XYZ file of C-alpha atoms in Angstrom:
437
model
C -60.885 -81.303 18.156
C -63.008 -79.544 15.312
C -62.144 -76.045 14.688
C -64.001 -73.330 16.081
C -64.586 -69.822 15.100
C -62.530 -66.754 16.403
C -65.644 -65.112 17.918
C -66.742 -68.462 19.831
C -62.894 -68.744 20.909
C -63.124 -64.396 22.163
C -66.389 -65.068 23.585
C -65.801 -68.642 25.401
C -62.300 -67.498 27.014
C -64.136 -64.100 28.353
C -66.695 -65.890 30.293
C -64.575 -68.232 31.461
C -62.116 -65.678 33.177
C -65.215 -64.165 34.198
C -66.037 -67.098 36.441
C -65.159 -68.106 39.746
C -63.995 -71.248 41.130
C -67.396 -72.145 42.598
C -69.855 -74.784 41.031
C -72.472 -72.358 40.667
C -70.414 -69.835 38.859
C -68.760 -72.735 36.835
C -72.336 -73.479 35.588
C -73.066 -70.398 34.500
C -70.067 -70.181 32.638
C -71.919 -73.487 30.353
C -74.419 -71.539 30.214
C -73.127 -68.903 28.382
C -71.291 -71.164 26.182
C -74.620 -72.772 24.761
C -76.413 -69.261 24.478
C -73.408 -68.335 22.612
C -73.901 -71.309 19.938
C -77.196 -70.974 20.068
C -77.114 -67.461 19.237
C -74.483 -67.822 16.214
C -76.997 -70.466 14.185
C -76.499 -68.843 10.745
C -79.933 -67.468 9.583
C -82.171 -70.190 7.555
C -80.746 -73.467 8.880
C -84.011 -74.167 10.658
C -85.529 -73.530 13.983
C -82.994 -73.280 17.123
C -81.844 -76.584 18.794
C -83.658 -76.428 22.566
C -81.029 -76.112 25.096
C -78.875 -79.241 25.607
C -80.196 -81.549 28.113
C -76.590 -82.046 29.076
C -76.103 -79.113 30.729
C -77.969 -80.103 32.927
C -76.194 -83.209 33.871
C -72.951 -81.522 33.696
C -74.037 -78.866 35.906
C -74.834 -81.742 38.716
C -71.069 -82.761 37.865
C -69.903 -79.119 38.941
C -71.388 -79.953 42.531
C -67.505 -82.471 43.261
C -65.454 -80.046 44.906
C -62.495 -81.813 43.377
C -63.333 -82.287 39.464
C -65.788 -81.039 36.888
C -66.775 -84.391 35.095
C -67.532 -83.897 31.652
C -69.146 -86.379 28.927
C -66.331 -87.755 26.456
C -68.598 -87.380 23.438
C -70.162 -83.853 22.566
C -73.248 -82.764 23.267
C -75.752 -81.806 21.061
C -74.805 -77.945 21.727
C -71.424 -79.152 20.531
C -69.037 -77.105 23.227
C -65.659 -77.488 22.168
C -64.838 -77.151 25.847
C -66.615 -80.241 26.373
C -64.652 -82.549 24.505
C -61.848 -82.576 27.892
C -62.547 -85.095 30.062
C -61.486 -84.064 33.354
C -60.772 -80.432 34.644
C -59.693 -79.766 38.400
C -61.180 -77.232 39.711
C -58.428 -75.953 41.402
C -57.087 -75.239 37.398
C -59.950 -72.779 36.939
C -59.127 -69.628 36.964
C -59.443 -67.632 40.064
C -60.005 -63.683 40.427
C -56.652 -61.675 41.623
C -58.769 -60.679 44.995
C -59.078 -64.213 46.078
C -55.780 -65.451 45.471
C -54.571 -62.347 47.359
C -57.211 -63.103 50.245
C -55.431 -66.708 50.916
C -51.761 -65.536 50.304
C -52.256 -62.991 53.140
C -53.958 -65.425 55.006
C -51.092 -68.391 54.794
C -48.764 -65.248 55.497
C -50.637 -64.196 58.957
C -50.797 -67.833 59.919
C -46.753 -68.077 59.759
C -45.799 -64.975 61.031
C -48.106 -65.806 64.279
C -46.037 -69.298 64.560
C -43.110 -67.586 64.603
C -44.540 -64.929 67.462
C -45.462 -68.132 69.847
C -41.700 -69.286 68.972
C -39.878 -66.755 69.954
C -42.550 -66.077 72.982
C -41.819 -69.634 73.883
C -38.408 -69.172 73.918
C -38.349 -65.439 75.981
C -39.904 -66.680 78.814
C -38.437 -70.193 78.867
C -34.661 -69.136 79.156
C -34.979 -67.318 82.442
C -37.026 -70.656 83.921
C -33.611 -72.283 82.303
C -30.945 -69.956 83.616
C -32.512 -70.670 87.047
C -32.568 -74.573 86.824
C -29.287 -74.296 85.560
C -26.637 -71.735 87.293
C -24.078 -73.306 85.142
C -25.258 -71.471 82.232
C -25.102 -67.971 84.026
C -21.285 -68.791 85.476
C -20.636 -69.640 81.420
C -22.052 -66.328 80.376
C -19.913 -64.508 83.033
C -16.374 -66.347 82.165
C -17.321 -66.406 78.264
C -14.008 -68.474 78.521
C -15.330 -70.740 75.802
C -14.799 -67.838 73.474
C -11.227 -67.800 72.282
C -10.585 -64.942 69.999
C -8.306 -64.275 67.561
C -9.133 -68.080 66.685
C -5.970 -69.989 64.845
C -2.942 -68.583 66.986
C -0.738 -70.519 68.578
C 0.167 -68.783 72.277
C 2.989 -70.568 72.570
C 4.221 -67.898 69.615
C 3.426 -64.469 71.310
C 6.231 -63.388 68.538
C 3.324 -64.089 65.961
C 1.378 -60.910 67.142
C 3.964 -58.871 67.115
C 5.736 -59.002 70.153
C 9.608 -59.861 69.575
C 10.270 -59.180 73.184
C 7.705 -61.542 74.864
C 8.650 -65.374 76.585
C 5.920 -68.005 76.721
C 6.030 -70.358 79.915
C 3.633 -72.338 81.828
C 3.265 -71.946 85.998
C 1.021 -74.443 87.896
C -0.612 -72.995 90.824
C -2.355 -76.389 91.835
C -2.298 -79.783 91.272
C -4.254 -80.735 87.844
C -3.923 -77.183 87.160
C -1.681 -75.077 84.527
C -1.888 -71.625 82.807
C -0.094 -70.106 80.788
C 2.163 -67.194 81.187
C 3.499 -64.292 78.574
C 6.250 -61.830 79.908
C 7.270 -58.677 77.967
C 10.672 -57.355 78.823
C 11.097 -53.500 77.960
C 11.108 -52.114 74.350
C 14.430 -51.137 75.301
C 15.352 -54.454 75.359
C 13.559 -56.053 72.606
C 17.204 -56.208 70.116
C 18.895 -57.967 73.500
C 15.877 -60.277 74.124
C 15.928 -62.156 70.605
C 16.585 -65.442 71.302
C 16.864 -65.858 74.891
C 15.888 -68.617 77.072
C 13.010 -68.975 79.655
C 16.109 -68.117 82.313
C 17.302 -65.118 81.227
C 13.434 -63.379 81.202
C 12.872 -64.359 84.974
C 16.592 -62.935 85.463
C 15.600 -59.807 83.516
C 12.667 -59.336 86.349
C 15.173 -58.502 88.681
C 16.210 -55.276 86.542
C 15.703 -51.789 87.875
C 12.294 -51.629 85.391
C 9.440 -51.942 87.440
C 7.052 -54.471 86.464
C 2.958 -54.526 85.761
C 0.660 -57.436 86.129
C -2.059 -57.709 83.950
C -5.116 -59.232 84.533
C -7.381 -59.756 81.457
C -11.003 -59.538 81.586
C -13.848 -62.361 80.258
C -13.895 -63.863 76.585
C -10.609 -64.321 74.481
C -7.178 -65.174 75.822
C -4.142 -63.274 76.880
C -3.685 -62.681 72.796
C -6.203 -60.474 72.248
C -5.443 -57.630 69.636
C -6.736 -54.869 72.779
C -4.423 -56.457 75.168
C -1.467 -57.389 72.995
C -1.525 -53.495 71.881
C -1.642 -52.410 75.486
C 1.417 -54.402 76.303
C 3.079 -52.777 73.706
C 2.266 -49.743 75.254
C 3.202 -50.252 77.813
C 6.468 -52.227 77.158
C 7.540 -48.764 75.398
C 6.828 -46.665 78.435
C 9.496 -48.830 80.565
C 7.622 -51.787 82.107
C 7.834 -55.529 81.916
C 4.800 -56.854 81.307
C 3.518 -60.396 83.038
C -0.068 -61.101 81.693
C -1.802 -65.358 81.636
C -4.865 -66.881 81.339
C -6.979 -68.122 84.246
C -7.538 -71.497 84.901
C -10.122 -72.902 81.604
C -8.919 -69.919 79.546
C -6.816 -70.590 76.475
C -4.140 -73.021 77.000
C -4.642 -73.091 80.646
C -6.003 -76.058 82.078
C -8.669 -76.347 84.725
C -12.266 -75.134 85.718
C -12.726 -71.739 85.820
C -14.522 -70.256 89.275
C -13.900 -66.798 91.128
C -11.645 -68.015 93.939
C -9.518 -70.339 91.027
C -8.779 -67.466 89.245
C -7.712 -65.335 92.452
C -5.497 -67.732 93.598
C -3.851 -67.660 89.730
C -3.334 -64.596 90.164
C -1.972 -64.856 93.913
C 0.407 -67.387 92.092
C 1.773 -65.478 89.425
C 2.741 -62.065 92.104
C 4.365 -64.137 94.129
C 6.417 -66.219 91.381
C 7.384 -62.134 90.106
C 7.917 -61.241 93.523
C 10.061 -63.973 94.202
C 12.404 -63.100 91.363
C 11.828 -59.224 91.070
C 13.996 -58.252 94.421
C 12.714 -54.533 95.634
C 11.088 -53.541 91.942
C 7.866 -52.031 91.856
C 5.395 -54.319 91.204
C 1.570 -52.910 89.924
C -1.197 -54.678 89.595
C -3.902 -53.534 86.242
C -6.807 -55.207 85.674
C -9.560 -54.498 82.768
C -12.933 -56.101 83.324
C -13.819 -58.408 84.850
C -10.249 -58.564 85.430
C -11.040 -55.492 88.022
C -13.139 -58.348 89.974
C -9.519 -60.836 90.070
C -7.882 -57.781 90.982
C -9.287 -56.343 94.052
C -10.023 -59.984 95.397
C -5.939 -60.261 95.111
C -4.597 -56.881 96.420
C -7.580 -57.171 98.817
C -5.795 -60.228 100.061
C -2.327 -58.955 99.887
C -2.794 -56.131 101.348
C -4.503 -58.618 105.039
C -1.167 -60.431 105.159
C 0.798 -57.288 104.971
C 2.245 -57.140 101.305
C 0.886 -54.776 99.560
C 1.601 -54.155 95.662
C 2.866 -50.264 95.235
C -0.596 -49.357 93.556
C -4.066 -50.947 91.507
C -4.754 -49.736 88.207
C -8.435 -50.479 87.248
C -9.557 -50.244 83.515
C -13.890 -49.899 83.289
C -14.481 -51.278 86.610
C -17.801 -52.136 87.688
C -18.996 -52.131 91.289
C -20.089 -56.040 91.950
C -21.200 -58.493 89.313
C -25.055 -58.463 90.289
C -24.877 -54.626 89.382
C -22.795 -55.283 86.550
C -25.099 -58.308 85.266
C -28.042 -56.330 85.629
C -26.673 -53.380 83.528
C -25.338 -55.163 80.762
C -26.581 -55.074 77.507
C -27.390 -58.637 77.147
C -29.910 -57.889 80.317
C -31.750 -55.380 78.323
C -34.404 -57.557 76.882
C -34.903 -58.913 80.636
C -34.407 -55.950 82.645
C -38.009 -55.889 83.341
C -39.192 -59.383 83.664
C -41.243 -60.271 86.684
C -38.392 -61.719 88.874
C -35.530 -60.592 86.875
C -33.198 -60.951 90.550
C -34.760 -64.263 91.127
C -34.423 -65.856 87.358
C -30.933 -64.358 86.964
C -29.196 -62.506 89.678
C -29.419 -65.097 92.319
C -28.149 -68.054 90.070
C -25.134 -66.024 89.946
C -24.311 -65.835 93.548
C -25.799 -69.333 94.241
C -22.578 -70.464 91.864
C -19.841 -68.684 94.130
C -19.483 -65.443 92.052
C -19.627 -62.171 93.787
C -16.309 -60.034 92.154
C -17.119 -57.498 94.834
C -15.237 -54.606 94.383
C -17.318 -51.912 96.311
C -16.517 -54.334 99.649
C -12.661 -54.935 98.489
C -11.429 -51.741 97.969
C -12.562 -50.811 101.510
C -10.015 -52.956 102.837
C -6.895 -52.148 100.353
C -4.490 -50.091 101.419
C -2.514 -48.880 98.565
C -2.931 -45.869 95.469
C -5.596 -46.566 93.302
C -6.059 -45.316 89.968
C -9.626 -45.701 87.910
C -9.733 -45.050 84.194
C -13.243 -45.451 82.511
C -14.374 -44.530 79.379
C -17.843 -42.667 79.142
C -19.036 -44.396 76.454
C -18.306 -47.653 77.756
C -21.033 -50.379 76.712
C -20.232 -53.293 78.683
C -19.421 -51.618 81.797
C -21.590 -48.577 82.167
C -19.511 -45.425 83.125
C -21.601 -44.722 86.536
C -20.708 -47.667 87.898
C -16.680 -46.962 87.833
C -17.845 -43.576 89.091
C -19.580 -45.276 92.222
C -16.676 -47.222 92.525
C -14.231 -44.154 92.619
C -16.851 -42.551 95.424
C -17.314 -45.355 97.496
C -13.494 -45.341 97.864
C -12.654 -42.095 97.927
C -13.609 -41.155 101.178
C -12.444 -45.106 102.760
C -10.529 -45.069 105.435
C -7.758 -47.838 104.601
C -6.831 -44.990 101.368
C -6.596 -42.220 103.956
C -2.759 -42.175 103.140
C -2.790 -43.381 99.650
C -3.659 -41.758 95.835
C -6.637 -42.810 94.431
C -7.602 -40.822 91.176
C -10.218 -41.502 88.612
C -9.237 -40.395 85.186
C -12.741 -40.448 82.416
C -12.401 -40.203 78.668
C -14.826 -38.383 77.084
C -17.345 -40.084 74.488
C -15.956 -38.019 72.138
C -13.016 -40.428 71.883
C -14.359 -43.273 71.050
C -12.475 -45.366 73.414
C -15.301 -47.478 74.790
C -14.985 -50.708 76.865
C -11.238 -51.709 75.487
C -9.452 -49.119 73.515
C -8.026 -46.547 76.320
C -4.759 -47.946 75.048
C -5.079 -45.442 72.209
C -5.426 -42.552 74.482
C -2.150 -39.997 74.060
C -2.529 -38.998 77.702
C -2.028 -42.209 78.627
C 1.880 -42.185 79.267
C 1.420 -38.848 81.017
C -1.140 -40.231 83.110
C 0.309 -42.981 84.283
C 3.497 -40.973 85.031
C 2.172 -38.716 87.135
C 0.413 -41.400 88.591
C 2.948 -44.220 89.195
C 6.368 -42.101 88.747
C 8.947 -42.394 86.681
C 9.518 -45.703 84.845
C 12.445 -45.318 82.225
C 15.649 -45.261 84.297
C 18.871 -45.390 82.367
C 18.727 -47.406 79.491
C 20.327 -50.457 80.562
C 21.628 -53.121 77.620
């Protein structure tokens, strides 16, 4: 390429980012090239050249949208630019504003994808929740969810709890869950190393005994639950907790009336080996539901436990599905009951506690946190006043104990509360008789 001079170079590279990505513009870019040769003729060399006929022709080129086609041999204006023999047009330069203008406009048209996505998806799950039930009954149980992850049940000594016996009951045929029992902290030095035998032996003791009944998600080794055994376990109690049927080790299907009869199961095996003890029955959760459906039913055929604790109760599950926070997003979708309420009861799950406790006839205690998030507060409060006033409690305690917000104990951390042991003396009695070793 023949050398060109510094003030052709400054003055050909100025109109070319001057120009635009359009033919037209492109053109007149050529056209102030040649004026710019023609105008730098040194003086005395003879009359100007006429404008190249070329440009001509290579303005007709600029008309491809694709390429600029450009002779191989110089024209007579002798461009150095012409001396390329193909330029895409898409390598011209283009102003700042227009590559802007199609940045934004590539950035709208994604973003609105993304809006008819996730449209799509909001107002296909409730059409999906209603063909399938299954799905709601799997978002009540959550019993797919098995947290801490990586501990082995059969070890309840892993989390802490030197005092605890792992065993396995079966309620039904084809069905087995799996049972932890926590002797008294009193005991824990005598309980090293003893057998399956001597923990059902030790239920016969003069420490009365609490059944716990966990609520959805996670197994009977959850950090919350294993610390409220040990809570427990120091205030006097033994301590019988298990998974329902399709939670953690257990085996089965998990459905409202399998996990009552578990739990039907598991008093009776205590109540066969506990003599006269005191036996309570505490349920968190959804483990308030398993709860009243069992006393509920003990209490019809005349054998009543000595009194139900409930931990963040909630009134039925259609009250409690509709005030979760999951429902938020739905709460006011056309049909909301339809889409997801009925689904629920169409797959056997009521968990109504406002109907049981009007037929349980034993002390009731309520303890509710008031800045629960899973179970709103109000609804343990409509639960305390629907039973209040019952008939079947006429000769009975039933109390409801709320934490302030303040504390910070939410849905599953009442354990922590320092009033607990006094509450649940005053409540239940004395628990610690004489140490016995």
């Amino acid at each position: 390429m023949r050398k060109r001079t510094d003030a052709v170079a400054l003055e050909h590279e100025r109109c070319v980012a001057l120009g635009s990505s359009s033919p037209g513009s492109t053109a007149a870019v050529l056209d102030a090239d040649c004026r710019l040769k023609h105008n730098l003729r040194p003086a005395g060399k003879g009359p100007a050249e006429p404008r190249c006929t070329e440009d001509k022709d290579m303005k007709r080129a600029l008309g491809s949208p694709s390429l600029l086609q450009v002779s191989p041999h110089p024209p007579a204006c002798s461009s150095p630019i012409f001396w390329t023999t193909c330029i895409p047009v898409s390598d011209l330069c283009l102003p700042t504003a227009v590559n802007w203008h199609c940045r934004r406009k590539n950035m709208w048209f994604r973003l609105r994808k993304i809006l008819f996505c996730v449209l799509g998806l909001y107002v296909g799950i409730p059409f999906l929740i209603k063909l399938c039930p299954g799905i709601q009954a799997k978002l009540i149980f959550l019993n797919f969810v098995r947290v801490p992850y990586f501990i082995d049940l059969k070890k309840p000594q892993d989390q802490g709890l030197n005092h605890t016996c792992n065993y396995y009951l079966q309620p039904e045929e084809d069905v087995t869950i799996g049972v932890w029992h926590t002797v008294p902290a009193v005991w824990w030095k005598t309980a090293q190393g003893k057998d399956q035998m001597w923990y059902e032996d030790a239920l016969a003791s003069s420490y009365p005994i609490i059944l716990y009944l966990h609520g959805n998600a996670g197994t009977r080794g959850g950090d919350h639950r294993v610390e409220l055994y040990k809570v427990l376990s120091s205030l006097g109690y033994h301590v019988v907790t298990f998974d329902y049927r399709g939670w953690g080790d257990s085996i089965g299907t998990p459905s409202e009336r399998g996990m009552t009869y578990d739990a039907l199961h598991v008093f009776d095996w205590i109540k066969a080996r506990s003599g006269d003890n005191p036996v309570y029955i505490w349920g968190h959760s959804l483990g308030t539901g398993v709860a009243t459906n069992l006393v509920r039913r003990l209490c019809e055929r005349e054998t009543p436990p000595e009194a139900l604790i409930l931990e963040s109760p909630f009134t039925n599950i259609r009250e409690e599905a509709k005030s979760h926070p999951f429902s938020v997003i739905y709460r006011y979708f056309p049909g909301f009951d339809w889409f997801f309420l009925d689904p629920i009861t169409s797959s056997g799950i009521k968990f109504a506690n406002d109907e049981n406790v009007k037929h349980i006839s034993c002390s009731l205690l309520i303890l509710h946190a008031e800045d629960d998030p899973v179970v709103p507060f109000q609804l343990g409060r409509k639960l305390y006043n629907i039973a209040a006033p019952s008939r079947s409690f006429r000769d009975f305690k039933v109390q409801f104990i709320p934490f302030h917000s303040d504390l910070g104990y939410r849905h599953k951390y009442i354990y922590k509360s320092p009033e607990l042991p006094r509450i649940l003396r005053e409540f239940l009695g004395k628990s610690e008789p004489e140490l016995q070793h």
